[in-house]
Amino acid sequence: MRSPRGALPALLSLSLGYFTLGTASLAVVGLGGPIGRALHTGPAQVGVLVSVFALTFAVAAPLAPAVLRRLDRRRVLLLGLGLLALGGLAGALAPNSAALIAARVVGGLGGAVFGPASSAAGSLLVPEERRPRALATVFAGMTVAAVLGVPLSSYLGGAIGWRWTLAGLAAVTALALVLVAASVPPLPAGPPPTAAGYRAALRTPGVLAVVLTTLCTMAAQFTVYGVAGAYLAERFGLAPEEVTLVLFAFGLVGVLGNACGARVFGRLGGGRTIALTQLGLAAAFLGLLVAPSGLLPAVALLALWAFFSQLYQAPQQARLIALAPEQRGLLLALNASMLYVGISLGSLLASALLPRLGADTLAAVGLLPLALGAVAHLVSTHRFANSLERALI
């Protein structure tokens, strides 16, 4: 284990890897128009590209630790980044939509290998009391992807073409691979996960409730964010450049929320931090239902949403690790899988319901999974609050 300062280059390298993962998963949202025109597909077919990546990640993330049990965590990280880079390059060269979907599967596999392993590695690089801050540093890459990923890919897709945009993302992923190889030391793989190990983990008091909280929270958010551009234009009457501005503001405030996560966690503890997050998201979604149209209400409400959205991630991962530190890779894989299941379910709901319900009432749909997530969180805190908080505060 390194000192916090000595671990910083490794944590930043992992964060860059998370940035490429987050951007790879969502960049096609901003590239939908150019891809559709080049490959002669409609918007619905391009939308499948998000779900393919998310579902591949969700299925593969729990399986990857078992399949790769003979590799130490550093080699797992490099393999994941290698697959992400390969998927990006294959996507840039794809001659048709079927080949592009196959490339998304490869990228999703890389994300499933890298994502949970990077969180586990980050938690091993620092002393226990620094773990929430280290996880926040690693996950900051995903937050920055929310700032730059979709708007930047949209801009580059128009400026240099979608193929060069995907190729450039593959090059940044390769750079992250080199930096991780240079800065992250060999880390033990931990006990090899088995089917019995997953069953035992899910029987650990609170684990199932925690990962269900992640699933419901992400599904709630992506019932709106999955169609964010169309939603903002219709609900608030925004022009395309105003939509881009609001999305940038969403990402920038999300960075602030992620940076505050460890401090709020330290003051309130994990259980109260997650509860605060859910209350903040509920307030933002209720605001989306009643606010007037216009740029300022859109910026204010999405800033509120973004702050609490990113406040959530690092404390939830730290809570899981505290339940069974020796199985951190397994538990983080489960949590990452549920995160992407939530993204996929929320996006599918958004695509199906926006044309039927309209933007004015779409946020009400998100309140239902958010309420289910609040129930799951209450169950988790009821079952293991005392032991968990003593371990983490």
XYZ file of C-alpha atoms in Angstrom:
393
model
C 0.000 0.000 0.000
C 1.370 3.414 -0.992
C 1.109 6.727 0.813
C -1.862 8.849 -0.349
C 0.494 11.196 -2.245
C 2.449 8.326 -3.777
C -0.749 6.691 -4.923
C -2.006 9.791 -6.745
C -0.458 9.036 -10.188
C -1.986 5.558 -10.126
C -5.380 6.907 -9.051
C -5.298 9.531 -11.806
C -4.369 6.882 -14.391
C -7.337 4.778 -13.258
C -9.504 7.888 -13.459
C -8.439 8.453 -17.070
C -9.375 4.859 -17.800
C -12.790 5.463 -16.242
C -13.132 8.575 -18.416
C -12.608 6.514 -21.561
C -15.068 3.891 -20.268
C -17.743 6.490 -19.547
C -17.194 8.263 -22.854
C -17.211 5.005 -24.830
C -20.528 3.976 -23.284
C -22.305 7.266 -24.085
C -20.426 8.869 -27.016
C -22.771 7.324 -29.569
C -25.570 9.475 -28.117
C -23.775 12.526 -29.520
C -22.783 10.697 -32.720
C -26.229 9.328 -33.525
C -26.892 11.679 -36.438
C -23.595 11.136 -38.314
C -23.677 7.373 -37.686
C -27.277 7.102 -38.862
C -26.549 9.001 -42.069
C -23.372 7.047 -42.826
C -24.804 3.597 -42.134
C -28.345 4.363 -43.314
C -30.020 3.545 -40.006
C -32.789 5.303 -38.123
C -32.567 6.896 -34.675
C -33.979 3.791 -32.969
C -31.250 1.592 -34.453
C -28.549 3.996 -33.319
C -30.123 3.986 -29.848
C -29.559 0.247 -29.693
C -25.826 0.963 -29.497
C -26.195 2.367 -25.963
C -28.229 -0.605 -24.767
C -25.844 -3.132 -26.352
C -22.878 -1.682 -24.469
C -24.822 -1.407 -21.207
C -26.268 -4.925 -21.335
C -22.908 -6.454 -22.299
C -21.350 -4.690 -19.329
C -24.156 -5.790 -17.004
C -23.877 -9.454 -17.969
C -20.079 -9.627 -18.127
C -19.137 -7.636 -15.015
C -20.112 -10.341 -12.477
C -18.539 -13.074 -14.633
C -15.221 -11.352 -15.359
C -13.650 -11.844 -11.885
C -14.306 -15.599 -12.085
C -13.057 -15.983 -15.659
C -9.936 -13.903 -14.959
C -9.230 -15.254 -11.479
C -5.679 -16.315 -12.392
C -4.660 -12.753 -13.284
C -3.613 -10.141 -10.739
C -5.614 -6.923 -10.685
C -3.043 -4.945 -12.684
C -3.197 -7.394 -15.597
C -6.989 -7.355 -15.424
C -6.918 -3.568 -15.710
C -4.654 -3.730 -18.767
C -6.812 -6.391 -20.417
C -9.938 -4.307 -19.875
C -8.382 -1.186 -21.363
C -7.022 -3.207 -24.273
C -10.509 -4.504 -25.095
C -11.961 -1.002 -24.766
C -9.377 0.358 -27.206
C -9.969 -2.535 -29.605
C -13.723 -1.989 -29.486
C -13.282 1.707 -30.241
C -10.963 1.046 -33.171
C -13.252 -1.665 -34.562
C -16.172 0.748 -34.286
C -14.253 3.406 -36.210
C -13.642 0.903 -39.029
C -17.107 -0.715 -38.978
C -18.538 -1.001 -42.522
C -22.141 -1.443 -41.387
C -24.406 -1.341 -38.342
C -23.950 -5.049 -37.537
C -20.174 -4.624 -37.354
C -20.629 -1.526 -35.190
C -22.873 -3.455 -32.804
C -20.228 -6.189 -32.591
C -17.607 -3.540 -31.809
C -19.861 -2.233 -29.024
C -19.983 -5.728 -27.545
C -16.177 -5.840 -27.476
C -16.075 -2.412 -25.844
C -18.708 -3.451 -23.310
C -16.624 -6.490 -22.388
C -13.607 -4.245 -21.863
C -15.623 -1.930 -19.663
C -16.933 -4.858 -17.630
C -13.365 -6.052 -17.026
C -11.879 -2.643 -16.266
C -14.592 -0.808 -14.315
C -14.968 -2.971 -11.177
C -11.246 -3.814 -11.178
C -10.310 -0.122 -11.211
C -12.478 0.630 -8.165
C -11.058 -2.373 -6.339
C -7.498 -1.366 -7.240
C -8.085 2.211 -6.129
C -9.319 1.029 -2.737
C -6.174 -1.097 -2.278
C -3.710 1.685 -3.054
C -4.448 3.802 0.039
C -5.065 3.287 3.770
C -8.620 2.434 4.784
C -9.402 5.926 6.080
C -8.545 7.370 2.632
C -10.662 4.868 0.723
C -13.726 7.086 0.025
C -11.516 9.871 -1.324
C -9.548 7.417 -3.481
C -12.767 5.968 -4.917
C -14.023 9.484 -5.615
C -10.781 10.234 -7.500
C -11.115 7.102 -9.620
C -14.807 7.663 -10.343
C -14.151 11.316 -11.209
C -13.204 10.043 -14.661
C -16.787 8.903 -15.203
C -18.007 12.283 -13.963
C -15.754 14.159 -16.388
C -17.043 11.870 -19.141
C -20.507 13.189 -18.327
C -19.141 16.731 -18.797
C -17.248 16.165 -22.021
C -18.293 12.815 -23.439
C -21.613 13.507 -25.163
C -21.157 17.228 -25.999
C -17.552 16.769 -27.189
C -18.346 13.688 -29.257
C -21.255 15.565 -30.815
C -18.969 18.471 -31.744
C -16.160 16.247 -33.042
C -18.595 14.094 -34.976
C -19.587 17.152 -36.979
C -16.062 18.566 -37.215
C -13.955 15.519 -38.096
C -16.492 12.721 -38.550
C -17.723 9.966 -36.278
C -15.081 7.460 -37.392
C -12.176 9.735 -36.440
C -13.941 10.558 -33.181
C -14.131 6.864 -32.223
C -10.540 6.364 -33.355
C -9.430 9.281 -31.185
C -11.229 7.795 -28.187
C -9.441 4.492 -28.839
C -6.119 6.378 -28.839
C -6.915 8.020 -25.470
C -7.814 4.581 -24.120
C -4.451 3.267 -25.288
C -2.773 6.180 -23.492
C -4.641 5.236 -20.294
C -3.377 1.662 -20.726
C 0.231 2.878 -20.909
C -0.185 5.105 -17.846
C -1.828 2.347 -15.802
C 0.969 -0.031 -16.779
C 3.536 2.516 -15.616
C 1.914 3.693 -12.375
C -0.209 0.898 -10.895
C 1.815 -1.744 -9.044
C 0.964 -5.457 -9.162
C -1.979 -6.056 -6.822
C -3.195 -9.416 -5.532
C -6.277 -10.793 -7.187
C -8.012 -11.769 -3.966
C -10.058 -14.937 -3.469
C -11.312 -16.348 -6.799
C -15.058 -15.701 -7.084
C -17.342 -18.665 -7.590
C -21.076 -19.171 -7.972
C -21.134 -20.110 -4.308
C -19.190 -16.927 -3.536
C -21.778 -14.786 -5.311
C -24.592 -16.533 -3.467
C -22.782 -15.997 -0.179
C -22.166 -12.331 -1.014
C -25.821 -11.771 -1.818
C -26.750 -13.396 1.491
C -24.468 -10.996 3.383
C -26.856 -8.682 5.267
C -27.420 -5.566 3.238
C -25.615 -6.490 -0.005
C -28.702 -7.270 -2.081
C -30.436 -4.131 -0.838
C -27.389 -1.992 -1.666
C -27.040 -3.226 -5.256
C -30.805 -2.910 -5.792
C -30.507 0.677 -4.580
C -27.883 1.266 -7.294
C -30.081 -0.319 -9.981
C -33.168 1.709 -9.054
C -31.281 4.983 -8.661
C -29.659 4.702 -12.100
C -32.901 3.565 -13.762
C -34.689 6.580 -12.278
C -32.145 9.010 -13.667
C -31.938 7.493 -17.151
C -35.706 7.638 -17.633
C -34.907 11.288 -18.363
C -31.158 11.416 -19.081
C -31.458 8.616 -21.632
C -33.291 11.104 -23.895
C -31.772 14.266 -22.395
C -31.407 16.227 -25.634
C -34.947 15.663 -26.870
C -36.345 16.064 -23.343
C -34.704 19.443 -22.713
C -35.720 20.776 -26.102
C -39.360 19.766 -25.638
C -39.815 20.372 -21.910
C -38.019 23.718 -21.607
C -38.212 24.952 -25.215
C -34.435 25.088 -25.636
C -32.498 25.567 -28.851
C -29.748 23.037 -29.710
C -26.949 25.270 -28.433
C -28.872 25.809 -25.172
C -29.260 22.046 -24.753
C -25.485 21.673 -25.092
C -24.975 24.420 -22.505
C -27.299 22.700 -20.013
C -25.540 19.357 -20.507
C -22.165 20.998 -19.894
C -23.545 22.588 -16.723
C -24.878 19.192 -15.639
C -21.453 17.645 -15.988
C -19.561 20.493 -14.333
C -21.795 20.465 -11.249
C -21.509 16.668 -11.224
C -17.743 17.034 -10.861
C -18.361 19.225 -7.812
C -20.731 16.640 -6.348
C -18.212 13.856 -6.821
C -15.485 15.992 -5.193
C -17.747 16.661 -2.187
C -18.746 13.015 -1.830
C -15.898 11.944 0.447
C -16.298 14.986 2.714
C -20.060 14.556 3.074
C -19.510 10.844 3.637
C -17.034 11.605 6.411
C -19.481 13.919 8.165
C -22.724 11.983 7.727
C -21.666 8.382 7.195
C -22.624 6.217 4.229
C -26.271 5.583 5.060
C -27.187 9.233 5.571
C -25.219 10.323 2.508
C -27.194 7.970 0.263
C -30.477 9.086 1.858
C -29.512 12.722 1.243
C -28.750 11.860 -2.371
C -32.167 10.292 -2.863
C -33.917 13.300 -1.338
C -31.968 15.644 -3.612
C -32.833 13.627 -6.719
C -36.494 13.508 -5.723
C -36.515 17.299 -5.298
C -34.944 17.749 -8.743
C -37.443 15.425 -10.436
C -40.397 17.090 -8.724
C -39.018 20.411 -9.931
C -38.871 19.085 -13.484
C -42.607 18.407 -13.274
C -43.663 21.901 -12.169
C -40.971 24.373 -13.297
C -41.687 26.876 -16.071
C -39.947 26.567 -19.411
C -36.767 28.467 -20.163
C -33.004 28.182 -19.893
C -32.571 29.264 -16.259
C -35.018 26.714 -14.743
C -33.407 23.976 -16.833
C -29.895 24.879 -15.662
C -30.955 25.186 -12.020
C -32.806 21.870 -11.882
C -30.207 19.887 -13.776
C -27.482 21.373 -11.583
C -29.387 20.177 -8.502
C -29.813 16.753 -10.094
C -26.151 16.535 -11.143
C -24.789 17.413 -7.711
C -26.720 14.710 -5.888
C -26.242 12.176 -8.663
C -22.457 12.246 -8.339
C -22.505 12.583 -4.555
C -23.857 9.038 -4.537
C -21.233 6.942 -6.311
C -18.140 6.775 -4.080
C -20.019 6.335 -0.752
C -22.062 3.475 -2.172
C -18.930 1.672 -3.354
C -17.235 2.238 0.003
C -20.264 0.810 1.831
C -20.093 -2.358 -0.249
C -16.369 -2.827 0.346
C -16.888 -2.478 4.094
C -19.366 -5.358 4.084
C -16.814 -7.891 2.849
C -13.378 -6.352 2.150
C -11.898 -9.673 1.032
C -14.556 -9.906 -1.716
C -14.344 -6.299 -2.871
C -13.822 -7.215 -6.520
C -16.877 -9.455 -6.551
C -19.091 -6.909 -4.795
C -17.965 -4.013 -6.975
C -18.607 -6.130 -10.071
C -22.156 -6.776 -8.861
C -22.666 -3.084 -8.181
C -21.266 -2.061 -11.575
C -23.477 -4.644 -13.262
C -26.576 -3.253 -11.558
C -25.500 0.284 -12.477
C -25.516 -0.615 -16.165
C -28.717 -2.643 -15.896
C -30.270 0.529 -14.489
C -28.869 2.615 -17.341
C -30.241 0.154 -19.889
C -33.694 -0.123 -18.295
C -33.995 3.620 -17.801
C -32.923 4.363 -21.373
C -35.405 1.851 -22.791
C -38.203 3.392 -20.703
C -37.196 6.865 -21.823
C -37.168 5.952 -25.513
C -40.510 4.171 -25.284
C -42.385 6.672 -23.098
C -41.226 10.097 -24.284
C -43.262 9.894 -27.542
C -46.308 8.592 -25.632
C -46.293 10.704 -22.459
C -44.482 13.801 -23.633
C -41.726 15.627 -21.794
C -44.013 17.366 -19.287
C -44.742 14.164 -17.346
C -41.704 11.994 -18.112
C -39.950 12.868 -14.839
C -42.901 11.378 -12.938
C -41.918 7.979 -14.331
C -38.463 8.362 -12.791
C -39.962 8.937 -9.346
C -41.223 5.338 -9.212
C -37.813 3.568 -9.411
C -36.415 6.315 -7.180
C -39.028 5.442 -4.544
C -38.170 1.740 -4.887
C -34.518 2.640 -4.419
C -35.380 4.533 -1.240
C -37.151 1.448 0.122
C -34.147 -0.730 -0.751
C -31.836 1.733 0.986
C -33.982 1.743 4.125
C -33.783 -2.057 4.185
C -29.992 -1.957 3.845
C -29.523 0.562 6.657
C -31.929 -1.321 8.920
C -29.988 -4.562 8.541
C -26.415 -3.463 8.980
C -26.269 0.245 9.867
C -24.529 -0.132 13.208
C -21.677 -2.375 12.074
C -21.212 -0.533 8.773
C -21.056 2.946 10.228
C -18.609 1.886 12.944
C -16.345 0.465 10.211
C -16.414 3.532 7.986
C -16.779 6.714 10.013
